[in-house]
């Protein structure tokens, strides 16, 4: 059964696109057929992070408008043959996303892929609501700071009201991915603690990704961190998150900067 | 004890609710109007002096057609106060405002006792629904940006109320989690309403239009269980442990 995931946050710059690419690559590495969709129409980025920007011919809006067929717009990753990208249009805006059009695209992808990962734009407007509209599950990307946490809280409210699943009276599964975590800054009280974030959002924790140069470096060379440096601390955190996403029960660890050794077991099972 | 907060008189908004009759046209409109005329013939003054809302959920009309229908009703001395059951995108200037959140209720002096006229679907809708005590229980957390408005009575939240969320209650508000957003109790002018919460980090507490913002809540009370009430024209807050 295909799973439709939305990677969302409300706030911008927290790591949605980076996480979409890293999780998509991690799932594809194990042989699953994965498509990542960029919903940031007008401000696309996922193509760059995946290093596919020079191969974009057609995009999501072309498919919605019937200008191109879905297989024509899908870009296969050069490194992993089960990873595909459906890019956003850079020249249009979010109004071009129609509910029927998005529904049709997702429906068609469901028959061909194991994982459909929708990379949401920031905000709570059309782009974000269309990205979450047909999701079975959501990954809420949050930085451990108050503005990001409040925006995530807002997004969780929308997931519980504006998705097709919610309108049917079902629940969209929610997973919290804390990114850009900095253990020494958290220890100094300059960031919210993991417990604070979990207490405020009260949804299950999928993983904690440390702030890391590796992530930045990977994005700049157009390769997901899980592919570019799979042994790095953030990549391993993404791999663990991927396994939890597939239902494995492994304890979440708080990464520390000191040589990338996980020093503390994180016992709490959130909500 | 709690300090007295400065009172402001310049701007006071008081939510108020009114009784209105919802009439719900059924397609085809022409037949429905004929039926309405027949009913009005039997009791001409049925709608006289009544607030009437037009429930368009059962029909699919564009703005022009809605305008026409409103005019048709006006000809029959039925003044439409507002419209419900339409996509707000369809609304155009010149039409009565869009209403939301209406619920069925019972009236003490229901004029429906005179030979029930044509718009029976509407009458069925406004018929008494329940006699349960007026309280609203919310089991999930109330998230940032959500607004829970329950003017009929008390609101109980089992989870937390997020920063940027608000609870508006005609009666008291009880929050068993952390209250980080706003709580406005006694919103219809009930000075006896109170606010209780297990842990206060609220942005604003208000009872019957007297309020305190986070800045005016003493530090010693923050993150503790509290209750808030009105006394001597000021909002009082005290810790409960």
XYZ file of C-alpha atoms in Angstrom:
512
model
C 0.000 0.000 0.000
C 1.357 3.390 -0.972
C 1.871 5.850 1.872
C 1.379 9.548 1.230
C 3.522 11.637 3.570
C 3.579 15.393 3.917
C 6.667 17.077 5.296
C 5.458 20.324 6.805
C 6.236 22.917 9.479
C 4.485 26.244 9.056
C 7.725 28.128 9.559
C 10.283 28.493 6.797
C 13.921 27.515 6.939
C 13.524 24.745 9.486
C 14.637 21.929 7.167
C 11.571 20.602 5.348
C 13.201 20.263 1.958
C 16.467 18.902 3.381
C 14.507 16.352 5.412
C 12.310 15.397 2.436
C 15.407 14.681 0.359
C 17.217 12.841 3.166
C 14.241 10.655 4.097
C 13.333 10.021 0.451
C 16.887 8.875 -0.310
C 17.027 6.774 2.857
C 13.794 4.964 1.939
C 14.899 4.482 -1.680
C 18.277 3.126 -0.566
C 16.458 0.134 0.853
C 14.783 -0.526 -2.449
C 11.415 1.146 -1.854
C 9.990 3.078 -4.768
C 9.855 6.697 -3.683
C 8.642 9.908 -5.299
C 9.242 13.303 -3.715
C 6.950 16.127 -4.842
C 7.879 19.786 -4.534
C 4.763 21.795 -3.628
C 6.647 25.076 -3.363
C 5.282 26.403 -6.640
C 7.106 29.587 -7.546
C 9.999 29.012 -5.147
C 11.131 25.511 -5.909
C 14.154 24.070 -4.121
C 13.877 20.325 -3.981
C 15.379 19.992 -7.469
C 18.527 21.760 -6.252
C 18.829 19.743 -3.060
C 18.525 16.552 -5.131
C 20.896 17.833 -7.822
C 18.271 17.466 -10.556
C 17.859 21.137 -11.457
C 19.462 20.755 -14.882
C 17.074 18.008 -15.947
C 13.702 19.656 -15.276
C 11.501 19.697 -18.373
C 7.940 19.464 -17.133
C 6.600 20.073 -13.650
C 3.667 19.445 -11.310
C 1.640 22.348 -12.708
C 2.151 21.110 -16.287
C 0.735 17.750 -15.222
C -2.196 19.377 -13.403
C -2.972 21.511 -16.455
C -2.710 18.536 -18.781
C 0.265 19.977 -20.665
C 2.372 16.938 -19.812
C 1.731 13.376 -18.720
C 2.897 12.341 -15.268
C 5.706 10.010 -16.488
C 7.083 12.868 -18.591
C 7.416 15.116 -15.573
C 8.972 12.552 -13.208
C 12.757 12.822 -12.939
C 14.627 9.686 -11.935
C 17.566 10.190 -9.596
C 20.920 9.399 -11.214
C 22.291 7.697 -8.130
C 19.295 5.708 -7.034
C 16.960 4.268 -9.564
C 13.966 3.951 -7.261
C 13.984 7.648 -6.284
C 11.941 10.074 -8.391
C 11.306 13.804 -8.229
C 8.203 15.644 -9.358
C 9.434 19.241 -9.468
C 7.409 22.394 -8.840
C 6.957 25.096 -11.424
C 9.141 28.144 -10.843
C 7.188 30.461 -13.112
C 3.725 29.968 -11.672
C 2.201 30.596 -8.271
C 0.348 28.490 -5.763
C -3.073 29.342 -7.220
C -2.210 26.989 -10.050
C -2.572 24.093 -7.610
C -6.136 22.844 -7.948
C -7.637 20.366 -5.571
C -8.822 18.053 -8.359
C -5.478 18.294 -10.140
C -3.478 17.399 -7.048
C -5.909 14.577 -6.231
C -5.444 13.102 -9.695
C -1.656 13.272 -9.538
C -1.530 11.651 -6.077
C -3.993 8.965 -7.136
C -1.889 8.075 -10.153
C 1.319 8.024 -8.109
C -0.305 5.732 -5.532
C -0.498 2.937 -8.066
C 3.214 3.124 -8.904
C 5.069 4.054 -5.724
C 5.537 2.812 -2.167
C 6.150 6.260 -0.711
C 4.857 9.598 -1.946
C 6.521 12.415 -0.030
C 5.018 15.876 -0.416
C 7.442 18.671 0.445
C 5.247 21.495 1.742
C 6.097 25.156 1.318
C 6.239 27.328 4.439
C 3.078 29.109 5.502
C -0.505 27.960 5.875
C -1.816 29.096 2.508
C -2.761 27.195 -0.602
C 0.618 25.531 -1.228
C 0.776 24.140 2.289
C -2.884 23.080 2.424
C -2.640 21.360 -0.961
C 0.540 19.522 0.101
C -1.205 18.109 3.179
C -4.632 17.620 1.593
C -4.293 13.925 0.662
C -1.706 12.852 3.242
C -1.984 9.614 5.200
C 0.706 10.747 7.601
C 2.606 13.915 8.354
C 6.145 14.653 9.407
C 6.203 17.921 11.322
C 9.662 19.455 11.112
C 10.396 21.658 14.112
C 13.426 23.538 15.383
C 13.728 23.695 19.157
C 12.710 27.327 19.435
C 9.425 28.984 20.369
C 8.377 30.447 17.017
C 8.940 27.177 15.188
C 7.086 25.208 17.858
C 4.083 27.513 17.791
C 3.919 27.346 13.998
C 4.076 23.562 14.194
C 1.209 23.590 16.679
C -0.791 25.617 14.167
C 0.024 23.159 11.391
C -1.060 20.209 13.534
C -4.405 21.957 13.972
C -4.719 22.253 10.197
C -3.777 18.585 9.713
C -6.673 17.749 12.034
C -9.146 19.885 10.101
C -8.150 20.584 6.501
C -7.059 17.165 5.224
C -9.306 14.704 3.407
C -8.638 12.165 6.152
C -9.713 14.626 8.855
C -12.851 15.531 6.919
C -13.719 11.832 6.797
C -13.377 11.717 10.562
C -10.085 9.796 10.447
C -6.748 10.941 11.784
C -3.608 11.849 9.919
C -0.717 10.091 11.708
C 1.693 12.686 12.995
C 5.439 12.378 13.545
C 7.649 15.037 15.060
C 11.089 15.510 13.544
C 13.236 17.919 15.523
C 15.952 19.384 13.328
C 18.917 21.719 13.829
C 19.261 20.518 17.383
C 22.308 21.854 19.151
C 22.981 20.003 22.403
C 25.363 22.495 23.965
C 23.054 25.406 23.203
C 20.153 23.421 24.627
C 22.212 22.732 27.753
C 22.868 26.449 28.122
C 19.137 27.108 27.876
C 19.448 28.948 24.578
C 17.104 26.495 22.927
C 13.984 24.723 24.071
C 14.700 21.280 25.464
C 13.385 18.198 23.675
C 11.024 17.651 26.595
C 9.620 21.156 26.269
C 8.943 20.655 22.575
C 7.295 17.286 23.167
C 5.234 18.668 26.004
C 3.913 21.538 23.904
C 3.213 19.589 20.724
C 2.288 16.233 22.290
C 2.811 14.093 19.193
C 5.171 11.088 18.864
C 8.841 11.806 18.217
C 10.259 10.475 14.954
C 13.820 11.624 15.439
C 16.256 14.361 16.384
C 18.601 15.656 13.692
C 21.587 17.624 14.987
C 22.688 20.920 13.516
C 25.584 19.897 11.282
C 27.944 21.121 8.612
C 27.396 17.804 6.818
C 23.784 18.701 6.091
C 24.756 22.076 4.675
C 27.557 20.582 2.596
C 25.261 17.901 1.181
C 22.608 20.446 0.180
C 25.210 22.575 -1.551
C 26.465 19.709 -3.707
C 22.902 18.677 -4.561
C 22.895 15.392 -2.739
C 20.799 14.298 0.263
C 22.921 13.854 3.375
C 21.848 10.221 3.650
C 23.501 9.633 0.294
C 26.363 12.081 0.438
C 27.753 11.059 3.816
C 25.757 8.092 5.098
C 28.048 7.543 8.081
C 27.646 11.066 9.433
C 25.653 11.760 12.599
C 22.751 13.524 10.864
C 22.537 10.811 8.204
C 22.364 8.122 10.881
C 19.650 10.089 12.651
C 17.687 10.207 9.378
C 18.168 6.448 8.871
C 16.807 5.809 12.363
C 13.863 8.105 11.642
C 13.195 6.137 8.455
C 13.103 2.874 10.374
C 10.687 4.361 12.921
C 8.543 5.597 10.065
C 8.290 1.998 8.892
C 7.067 0.980 12.316
C 10.278 -0.235 13.941
C 10.521 0.539 17.618
C 13.959 1.938 18.312
C 14.701 4.402 21.110
C 15.356 8.001 20.142
C 18.779 9.274 21.115
C 19.810 12.847 21.708
C 22.796 13.543 19.494
C 25.705 15.454 21.006
C 28.377 17.354 19.142
C 31.266 15.631 20.905
C 32.674 13.516 18.102
C 29.216 12.521 17.021
C 28.777 9.976 19.764
C 25.256 9.489 21.007
C 25.698 10.059 24.671
C 22.267 10.025 26.139
C 19.480 7.589 25.669
C 16.235 9.321 25.264
C 13.656 7.313 27.118
C 10.487 9.264 26.737
C 7.851 7.869 24.473
C 5.930 10.903 23.427
C 2.166 11.064 23.633
C -3.116 39.024 46.984
C -3.709 39.751 43.378
C -3.207 43.258 42.189
C -5.950 45.295 40.610
C -5.539 45.795 36.938
C -6.197 49.104 35.291
C -9.632 49.222 33.777
C -10.149 50.359 30.254
C -13.448 51.709 29.111
C -12.656 53.009 25.686
C -13.548 49.910 23.665
C -15.738 47.146 24.916
C -16.983 44.411 22.671
C -19.592 42.112 23.998
C -20.504 39.075 21.988
C -24.237 38.709 21.937
C -26.395 36.028 20.419
C -29.844 36.455 18.950
C -32.522 34.067 17.909
C -33.172 33.809 14.203
C -35.336 31.549 12.089
C -33.500 29.699 9.410
C -35.511 29.093 6.281
C -34.089 26.564 3.891
C -35.295 26.726 0.273
C -35.485 23.430 -1.567
C -34.978 23.092 -5.279
C -36.742 23.922 -7.524
C -36.960 27.438 -6.086
C -40.086 28.369 -8.057
C -42.060 25.548 -6.464
C -40.635 26.339 -3.075
C -41.712 29.978 -3.358
C -45.203 28.888 -4.400
C -45.359 26.639 -1.354
C -44.163 29.504 0.826
C -46.874 31.741 -0.609
C -49.468 29.124 0.227
C -48.187 28.948 3.788
C -48.118 32.731 4.131
C -51.710 32.906 2.969
C -52.667 30.798 5.974
C -50.756 32.884 8.519
C -49.694 36.165 7.039
C -47.826 37.527 10.033
C -45.725 34.436 10.598
C -42.453 36.164 9.785
C -43.477 39.616 10.988
C -40.742 41.094 13.167
C -38.693 37.878 13.079
C -34.998 37.639 12.348
C -34.679 35.364 9.378
C -31.549 33.597 8.144
C -31.491 32.012 4.710
C -30.019 28.499 4.745
C -28.851 27.739 1.213
C -27.143 24.419 1.925
C -29.758 22.488 -0.067
C -29.560 24.607 -3.206
C -26.744 25.674 -5.458
C -27.222 29.311 -6.455
C -24.829 31.903 -7.797
C -24.626 35.420 -6.389
C -27.183 36.809 -8.840
C -29.676 34.074 -8.060
C -29.177 34.580 -4.323
C -29.788 38.318 -4.776
C -32.986 37.530 -6.670
C -34.161 35.139 -3.978
C -33.488 37.725 -1.260
C -35.516 40.269 -3.262
C -38.330 37.733 -3.745
C -38.461 37.175 -0.006
C -38.391 40.887 0.680
C -41.452 41.253 -1.548
C -43.161 38.860 0.854
C -42.069 41.007 3.821
C -39.384 38.550 4.855
C -36.217 40.490 5.614
C -33.162 38.271 5.400
C -30.643 39.015 8.150
C -27.896 36.748 6.898
C -27.090 33.770 4.717
C -25.713 30.441 5.796
C -24.693 27.290 3.999
C -22.880 28.956 1.093
C -19.273 29.010 0.028
C -18.001 32.439 1.208
C -16.334 32.800 -2.205
C -19.800 33.087 -3.747
C -20.733 36.034 -1.617
C -20.864 39.430 -3.267
C -21.284 42.923 -1.952
C -24.964 43.811 -1.645
C -25.992 40.401 -0.293
C -26.793 39.906 3.390
C -23.692 38.809 5.393
C -22.649 35.168 5.613
C -23.470 33.545 8.961
C -21.653 30.589 10.468
C -21.921 28.347 13.478
C -25.683 28.433 13.809
C -27.251 25.694 15.861
C -30.790 24.564 16.476
C -32.505 25.864 19.566
C -35.870 26.196 21.248
C -37.701 29.428 21.712
C -40.014 30.270 24.555
C -42.530 32.021 22.352
C -42.243 29.917 19.279
C -44.743 31.318 16.825
C -44.723 27.954 15.076
C -47.880 27.012 16.950
C -49.978 28.797 14.373
C -50.806 26.262 11.684
C -47.272 25.343 10.703
C -46.734 27.041 7.370
C -44.821 25.996 4.327
C -41.151 26.185 5.266
C -41.384 23.039 7.322
C -37.813 21.830 6.687
C -36.599 24.928 8.474
C -39.036 24.461 11.292
C -37.698 20.953 11.764
C -34.196 22.354 11.933
C -34.973 24.843 14.669
C -36.913 22.304 16.690
C -35.605 21.507 20.181
C -32.523 19.324 19.867
C -31.543 18.369 23.350
C -31.979 19.317 26.923
C -28.433 18.535 27.990
C -26.628 20.864 30.350
C -24.670 23.428 28.400
C -21.052 22.355 28.559
C -18.476 21.512 25.966
C -15.783 18.917 26.546
C -12.678 18.928 24.359
C -10.469 15.878 24.662
C -7.730 16.911 22.235
C -5.214 19.695 22.635
C -6.434 23.019 21.268
C -3.787 24.029 18.737
C -2.358 27.421 17.880
C -4.748 29.337 15.631
C -7.809 27.362 16.679
C -10.659 29.215 18.253
C -13.244 27.436 20.360
C -16.341 29.550 20.887
C -19.081 28.183 23.102
C -21.315 30.915 24.398
C -23.920 28.497 25.727
C -21.928 27.502 28.774
C -18.747 26.030 30.233
C -15.793 24.689 28.284
C -13.567 21.924 29.622
C -10.295 21.125 27.859
C -8.550 17.918 28.891
C -5.339 18.729 27.007
C -3.422 21.950 26.630
C -4.402 25.172 24.911
C -1.556 26.236 22.634
C 0.009 29.637 22.295
C -2.093 31.529 19.775
C -5.229 29.459 20.433
C -8.299 30.840 22.177
C -11.252 29.575 24.154
C -14.315 31.789 24.400
C -17.026 30.570 26.760
C -20.265 32.047 27.982
C -19.622 30.249 31.261
C -16.450 29.109 32.988
C -13.341 27.604 31.394
C -11.487 24.601 32.783
C -8.143 23.547 31.322
C -6.551 20.394 32.707
C -3.359 20.833 30.697
C -1.276 23.949 30.252
C -3.074 27.125 29.218
C -0.687 28.935 26.868
C -3.211 30.759 24.711
C -6.140 32.992 25.562
C -9.122 32.176 27.726
C -12.174 34.444 27.662
C -14.824 33.295 30.114
C -18.218 34.855 30.776
C -18.082 36.242 27.274
C -21.764 37.123 27.161
C -21.565 39.312 30.225
C -21.483 36.655 32.919
C -19.426 38.156 35.738
C -19.708 34.981 37.810
C -17.765 32.875 35.318
C -14.288 31.692 36.304
C -11.194 30.305 34.685
C -9.392 27.317 36.110
C -6.243 25.809 34.716
C -3.735 23.240 35.774
C -0.778 25.333 34.670
C -0.927 28.947 33.562
C 1.325 30.346 30.865
C -1.581 32.232 29.329
C -1.310 35.074 26.869
C -4.548 36.569 28.121
C -7.194 35.824 30.714
C -10.540 37.583 30.483
C -13.837 37.377 32.298
C -16.766 39.467 31.129
C -14.483 41.877 29.229
C -12.103 42.478 32.163
C -8.759 41.069 31.242
C -5.108 40.639 32.061
C -2.389 39.992 29.530
C 0.625 37.811 30.260
C 2.524 40.882 31.343
C -0.018 41.619 34.063
C 0.029 38.102 35.469
C 2.481 37.963 38.380
C 5.571 35.868 37.864
C 4.933 33.911 41.045
C 1.724 32.547 39.498
C 3.239 31.446 36.211
C 3.395 27.717 35.548
C 1.145 27.023 38.524
C -2.451 25.872 38.862
C -4.645 28.937 39.198
C -8.175 30.178 39.217
C -9.314 33.581 38.008
C -12.525 35.381 38.921
C -14.029 38.853 39.024
C -14.202 40.794 42.238
C -14.589 44.523 42.779
C -14.546 45.226 39.088
C -11.146 43.619 38.592
C -9.810 40.277 37.491
C -8.344 38.361 40.420
C -5.974 35.438 40.065
C -4.861 33.105 42.795
C -2.787 29.958 42.905
C -4.591 26.775 43.848
C -1.798 24.965 45.646
